[in-house]
Coordinates of C-alpha atoms in Angstrom, one line a residue:
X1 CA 13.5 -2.0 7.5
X2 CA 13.3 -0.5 3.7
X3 CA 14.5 3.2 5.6
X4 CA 17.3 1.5 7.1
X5 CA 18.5 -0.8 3.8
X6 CA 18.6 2.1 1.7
X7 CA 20.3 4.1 4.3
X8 CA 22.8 1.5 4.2
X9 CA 23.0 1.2 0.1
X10 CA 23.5 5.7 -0.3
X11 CA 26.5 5.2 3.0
X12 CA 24.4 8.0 4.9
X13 CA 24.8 9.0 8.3
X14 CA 21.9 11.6 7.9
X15 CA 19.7 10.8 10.5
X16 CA 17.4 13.3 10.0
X17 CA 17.2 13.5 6.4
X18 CA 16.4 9.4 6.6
X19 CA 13.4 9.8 9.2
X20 CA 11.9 12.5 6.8
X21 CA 12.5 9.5 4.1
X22 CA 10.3 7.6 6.6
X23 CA 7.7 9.7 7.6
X24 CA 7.3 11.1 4.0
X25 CA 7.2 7.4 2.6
X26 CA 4.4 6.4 5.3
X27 CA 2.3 9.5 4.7
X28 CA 2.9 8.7 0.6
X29 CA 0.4 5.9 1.3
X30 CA -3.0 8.7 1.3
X31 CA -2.2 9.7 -2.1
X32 CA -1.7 6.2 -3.6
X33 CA -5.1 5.8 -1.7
X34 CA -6.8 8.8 -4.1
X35 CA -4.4 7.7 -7.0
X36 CA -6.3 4.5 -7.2
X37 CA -9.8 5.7 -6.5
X38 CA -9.0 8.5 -8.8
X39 CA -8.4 5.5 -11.5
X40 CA -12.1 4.8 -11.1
X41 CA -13.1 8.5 -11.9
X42 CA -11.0 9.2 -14.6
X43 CA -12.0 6.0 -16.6
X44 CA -15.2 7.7 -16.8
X45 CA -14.3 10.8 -17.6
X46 CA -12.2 9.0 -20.1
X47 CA -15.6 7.3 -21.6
X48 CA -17.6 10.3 -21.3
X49 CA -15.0 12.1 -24.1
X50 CA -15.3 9.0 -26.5
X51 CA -18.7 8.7 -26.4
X52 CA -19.3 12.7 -26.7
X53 CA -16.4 12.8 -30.0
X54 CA -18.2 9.7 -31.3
X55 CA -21.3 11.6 -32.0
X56 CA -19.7 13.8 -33.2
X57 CA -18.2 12.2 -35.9
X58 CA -18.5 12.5 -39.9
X59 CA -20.1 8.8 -40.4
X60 CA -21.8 8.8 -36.9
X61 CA -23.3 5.5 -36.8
X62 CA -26.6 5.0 -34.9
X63 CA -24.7 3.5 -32.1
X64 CA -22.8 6.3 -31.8
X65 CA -25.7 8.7 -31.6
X66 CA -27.5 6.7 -29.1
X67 CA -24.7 5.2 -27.3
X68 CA -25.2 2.3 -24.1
X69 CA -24.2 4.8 -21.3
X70 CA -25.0 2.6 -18.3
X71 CA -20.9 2.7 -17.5
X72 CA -21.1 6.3 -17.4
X73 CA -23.9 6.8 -15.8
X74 CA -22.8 4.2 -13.0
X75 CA -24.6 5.3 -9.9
X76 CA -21.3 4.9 -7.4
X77 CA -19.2 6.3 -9.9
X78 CA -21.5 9.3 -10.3
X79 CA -21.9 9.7 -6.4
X80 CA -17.8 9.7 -6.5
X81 CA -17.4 11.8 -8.7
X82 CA -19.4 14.5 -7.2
X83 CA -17.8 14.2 -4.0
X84 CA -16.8 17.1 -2.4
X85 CA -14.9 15.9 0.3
X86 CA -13.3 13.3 -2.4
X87 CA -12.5 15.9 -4.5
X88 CA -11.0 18.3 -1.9
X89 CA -8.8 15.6 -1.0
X90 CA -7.5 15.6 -4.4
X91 CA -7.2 18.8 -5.2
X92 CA -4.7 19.0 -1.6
X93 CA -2.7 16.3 -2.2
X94 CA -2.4 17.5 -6.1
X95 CA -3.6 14.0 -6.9
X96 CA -3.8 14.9 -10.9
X97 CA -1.3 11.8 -11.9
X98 CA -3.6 10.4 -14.7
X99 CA -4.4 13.5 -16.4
X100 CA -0.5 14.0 -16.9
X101 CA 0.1 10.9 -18.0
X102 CA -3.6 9.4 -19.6
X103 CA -2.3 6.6 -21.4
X104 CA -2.4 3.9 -18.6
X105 CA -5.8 5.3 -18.0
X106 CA -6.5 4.6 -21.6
X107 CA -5.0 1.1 -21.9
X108 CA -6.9 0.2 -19.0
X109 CA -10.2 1.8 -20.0
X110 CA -9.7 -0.8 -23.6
X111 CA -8.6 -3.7 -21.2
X112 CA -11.9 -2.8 -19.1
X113 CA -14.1 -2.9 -22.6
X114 CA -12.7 -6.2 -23.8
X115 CA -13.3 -8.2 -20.6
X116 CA -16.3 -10.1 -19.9
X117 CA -17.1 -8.8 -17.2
X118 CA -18.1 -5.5 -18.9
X119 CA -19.9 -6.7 -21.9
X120 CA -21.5 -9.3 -19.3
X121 CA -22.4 -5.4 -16.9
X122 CA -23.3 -3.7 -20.1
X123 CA -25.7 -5.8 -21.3
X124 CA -27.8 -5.9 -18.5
X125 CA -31.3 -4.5 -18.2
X126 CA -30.8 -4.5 -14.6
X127 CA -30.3 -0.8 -13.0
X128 CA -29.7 -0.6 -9.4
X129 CA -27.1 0.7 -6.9
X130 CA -26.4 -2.6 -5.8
X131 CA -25.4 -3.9 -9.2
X132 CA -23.2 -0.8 -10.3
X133 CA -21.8 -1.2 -7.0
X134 CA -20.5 -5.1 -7.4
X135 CA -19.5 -3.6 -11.1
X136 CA -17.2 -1.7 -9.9
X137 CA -15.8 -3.8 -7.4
X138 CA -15.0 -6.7 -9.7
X139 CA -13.2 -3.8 -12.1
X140 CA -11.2 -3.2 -9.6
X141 CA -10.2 -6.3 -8.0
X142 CA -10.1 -8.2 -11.1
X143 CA -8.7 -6.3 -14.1
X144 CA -7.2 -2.5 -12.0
X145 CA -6.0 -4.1 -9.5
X146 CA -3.8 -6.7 -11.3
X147 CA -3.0 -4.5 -14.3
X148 CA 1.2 -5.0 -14.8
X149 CA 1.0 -1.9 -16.5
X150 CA -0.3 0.1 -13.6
X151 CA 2.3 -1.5 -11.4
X152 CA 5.1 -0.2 -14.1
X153 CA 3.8 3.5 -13.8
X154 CA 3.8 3.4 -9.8
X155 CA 7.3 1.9 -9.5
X156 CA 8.9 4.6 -11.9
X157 CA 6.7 6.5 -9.5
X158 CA 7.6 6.0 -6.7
X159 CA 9.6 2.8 -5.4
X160 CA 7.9 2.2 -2.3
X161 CA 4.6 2.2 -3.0
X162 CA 4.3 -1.3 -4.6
X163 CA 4.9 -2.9 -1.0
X164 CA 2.0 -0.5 -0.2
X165 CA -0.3 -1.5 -3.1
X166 CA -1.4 -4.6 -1.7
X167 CA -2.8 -2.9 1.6
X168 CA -4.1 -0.1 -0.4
X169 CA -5.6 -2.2 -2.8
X170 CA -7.2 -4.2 -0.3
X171 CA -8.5 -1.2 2.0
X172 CA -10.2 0.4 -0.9
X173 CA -11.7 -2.2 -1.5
X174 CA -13.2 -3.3 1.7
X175 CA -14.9 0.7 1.5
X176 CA -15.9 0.2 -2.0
X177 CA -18.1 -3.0 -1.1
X178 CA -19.3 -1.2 2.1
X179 CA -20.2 2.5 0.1
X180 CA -23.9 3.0 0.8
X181 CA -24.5 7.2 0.0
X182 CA -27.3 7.5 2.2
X183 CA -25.5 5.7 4.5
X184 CA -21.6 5.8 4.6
X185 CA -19.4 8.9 3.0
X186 CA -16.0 7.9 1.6
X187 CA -12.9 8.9 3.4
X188 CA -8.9 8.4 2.9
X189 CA -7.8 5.9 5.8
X190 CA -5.5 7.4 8.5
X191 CA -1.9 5.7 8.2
X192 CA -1.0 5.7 11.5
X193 CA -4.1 3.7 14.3
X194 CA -2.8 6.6 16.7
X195 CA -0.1 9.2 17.9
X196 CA 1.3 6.1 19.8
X197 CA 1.6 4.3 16.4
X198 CA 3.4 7.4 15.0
X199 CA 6.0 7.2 17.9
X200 CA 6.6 3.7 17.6
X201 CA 7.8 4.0 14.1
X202 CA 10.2 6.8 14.8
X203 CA 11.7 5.1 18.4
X204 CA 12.0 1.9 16.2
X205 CA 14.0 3.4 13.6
X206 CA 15.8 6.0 15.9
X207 CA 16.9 3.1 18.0
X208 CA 18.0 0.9 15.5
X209 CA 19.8 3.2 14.2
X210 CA 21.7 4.8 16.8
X211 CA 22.4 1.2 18.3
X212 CA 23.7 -0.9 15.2
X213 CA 26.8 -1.7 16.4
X214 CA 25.7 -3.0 20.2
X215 CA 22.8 -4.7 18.8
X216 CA 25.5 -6.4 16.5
X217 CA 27.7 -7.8 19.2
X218 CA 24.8 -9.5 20.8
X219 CA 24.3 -11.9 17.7
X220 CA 28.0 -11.9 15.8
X221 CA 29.2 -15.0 16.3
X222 CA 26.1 -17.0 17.5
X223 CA 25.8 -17.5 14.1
X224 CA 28.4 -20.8 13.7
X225 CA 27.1 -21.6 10.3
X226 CA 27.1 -18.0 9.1
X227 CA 29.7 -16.0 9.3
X228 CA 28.1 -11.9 9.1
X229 CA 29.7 -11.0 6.0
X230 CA 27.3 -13.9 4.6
X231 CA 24.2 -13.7 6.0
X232 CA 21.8 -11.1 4.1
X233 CA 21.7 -7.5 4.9
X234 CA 18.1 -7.8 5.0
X235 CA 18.3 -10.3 7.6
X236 CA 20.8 -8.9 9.8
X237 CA 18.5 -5.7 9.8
X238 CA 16.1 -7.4 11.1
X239 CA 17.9 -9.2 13.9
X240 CA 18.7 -5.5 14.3
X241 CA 15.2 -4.1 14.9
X242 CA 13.7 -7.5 16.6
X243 CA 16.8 -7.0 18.9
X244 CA 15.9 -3.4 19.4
X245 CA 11.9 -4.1 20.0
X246 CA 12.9 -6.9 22.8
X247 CA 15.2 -4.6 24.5
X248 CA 13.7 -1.3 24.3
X249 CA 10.2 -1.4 24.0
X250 CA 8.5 -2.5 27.4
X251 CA 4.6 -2.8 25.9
X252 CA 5.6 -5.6 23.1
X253 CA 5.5 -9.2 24.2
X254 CA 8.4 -10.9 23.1
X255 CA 6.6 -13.7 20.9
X256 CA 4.9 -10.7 18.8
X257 CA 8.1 -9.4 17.7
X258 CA 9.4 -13.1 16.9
X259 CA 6.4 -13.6 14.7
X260 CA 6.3 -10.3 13.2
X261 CA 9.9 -10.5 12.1
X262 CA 9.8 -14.1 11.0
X263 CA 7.0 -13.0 8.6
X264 CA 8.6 -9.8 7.4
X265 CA 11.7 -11.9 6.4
X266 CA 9.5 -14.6 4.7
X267 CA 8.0 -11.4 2.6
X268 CA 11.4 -9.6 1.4
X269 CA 14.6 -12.1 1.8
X270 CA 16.2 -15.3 0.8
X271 CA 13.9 -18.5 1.3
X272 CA 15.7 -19.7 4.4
X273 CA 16.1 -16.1 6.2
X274 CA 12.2 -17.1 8.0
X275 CA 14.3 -20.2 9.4
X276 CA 17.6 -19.0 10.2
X277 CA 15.7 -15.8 11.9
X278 CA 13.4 -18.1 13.7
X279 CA 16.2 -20.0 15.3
X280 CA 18.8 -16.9 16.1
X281 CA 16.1 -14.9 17.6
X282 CA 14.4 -17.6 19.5
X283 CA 18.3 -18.6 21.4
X284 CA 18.6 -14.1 21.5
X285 CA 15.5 -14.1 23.1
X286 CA 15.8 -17.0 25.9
X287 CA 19.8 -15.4 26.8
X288 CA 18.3 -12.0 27.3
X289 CA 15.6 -13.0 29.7
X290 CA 18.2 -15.1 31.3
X291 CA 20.5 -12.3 32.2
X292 CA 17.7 -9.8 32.8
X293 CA 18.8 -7.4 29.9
X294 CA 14.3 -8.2 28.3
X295 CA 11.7 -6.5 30.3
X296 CA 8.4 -6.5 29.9
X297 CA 5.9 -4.2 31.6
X298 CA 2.2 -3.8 31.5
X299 CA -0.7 -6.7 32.0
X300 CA 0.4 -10.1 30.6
X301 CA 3.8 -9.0 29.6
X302 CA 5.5 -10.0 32.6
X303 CA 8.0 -12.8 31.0

């Protein structure tokens, strides 16, 4: 949908150069995977240089010479940090991001110190893997995760990856809570479930695509209320691609790709698209099977 909206917004007929927009957008989603974890290791890193100039310092006071290092010497951070095949992965996708531009690692690293949650973590007698491990996920859910500054740097970034963040965000997570090192190793989530997942993706946009205008006379002017010039160019994308998915691919149930595409449009347009969608598609849907143009293959997609 986003390939296809901006497509529209440059006036390109590049086919080509559009799908390796795609494809290069989708794959974009590893590194904002290592970017964020890399968040985790360079706050350290960041802490282990303060507290190293600290003592070093003219007026060292005795809290400086004998600093608490119980952030630094977090036991998941240190088993990250050592890493190999975390640190391979960044060195191949050239994740280095923060150490080009350390200031948002620095404002969050103060952000991190002021909150309760650290002082609460620091003050602790308690030293166990367990504990450093719920540390760090709180950091991360409740004051990385949420950081509006972080969210500036990724948009200037790159524009697509704050739809991404959310899944990202969430996936990291989910391994984060789940990291046991004798255990579990870490490892960068695959964007695609399978080559068939891949494919899909391409058809989808191909089809779309290369179909606009016939997928656009089955809808203009069921739309009484609407004339096409008025209805959002989000929306009449996806009629577009819910169109195309009913008509062209055989293995996806026709009430999947209503729901899917009512929710998209609840996510990214106007506050009525999930409504107006709803009821276009649903009439789209019930004329297609009628005249035989929808057909569904495959066990319990017989409709």
């Amino acid at each position: 949908m986003q390939t296809i909206y901006a497509m529209h917004q440059r006036g390109s007929d590049d086919l080509a150069k559009e799908e390796r927009f795609l494809v290069q957008s989708v794959d974009a989603i590893a590194d904002l995977y290592l970017l964020m974890v890399s968040i985790l290791l360079e706050l350290r890193a960041k802490e282990i240089d303060f507290l190293e100039k600290s003592k070093n310092k003219f007026l060292a006071t005795a809290e400086d010479i004998k600093p608490n290092t119980k952030f630094i010497d977090n036991s998941l951070l240190d088993w990250l940090s050592n890493h190999p095949g975390l640190q391979d992965e960044l060195e191949q996708r050239h994740i280095s991001h923060w150490q080009r531009n350390d200031d948002c690692i620095l404002l969050l690293l103060q952000e991190m110190k002021q909150s309760d949650l650290y002082m609460t973590y620091m003050e602790s007698d308690e030293r166990s893997f367990i504990e450093d491990r719920q540390f760090i996920c709180n950091l991360f859910e409740k004051v990385i995760a949420p950081n509006e500054i972080l969210y500036g740097f990724l948009e200037d970034y790159r524009l697509t990856w704050l739809d991404d963040l959310p899944l990202v965000n969430t996936e990291l997570l989910k391994q984060l809570q789940k990291l046991n090192p004798a255990k579990s190793n870490f490892s960068v989530p695959k964007p695609y479930k399978d080559e068939d997942d891949h494919e899909f993706m391409i058809d989808l946009f191909r089809k779309t695509v290369l179909n606009e205008k016939k997928l656009i006379a089955l809808f203009e002017g069921k739309t009484p209320n609407w004339d096409l010039e008025r209805i959002a160019e989000i929306d009449t994308i996806l009629v577009k691609m819910a169109l195309c998915e009913m008509l062209r691919f055989s293995s996806v149930p026709v009430k999947v790709t209503l729901n899917e595409y009512v929710e998209i449009a609840k996510e990214y347009s106007t506050p009525k698209s999930s409504v107006f969608l709803n009821g276009l598609l649903d009439t789209l849907a019930k004329e297609l099977k009628e005249s035989g143009d929808i057909v569904k293959t495959g066990r319990g997609l017989k409709e």
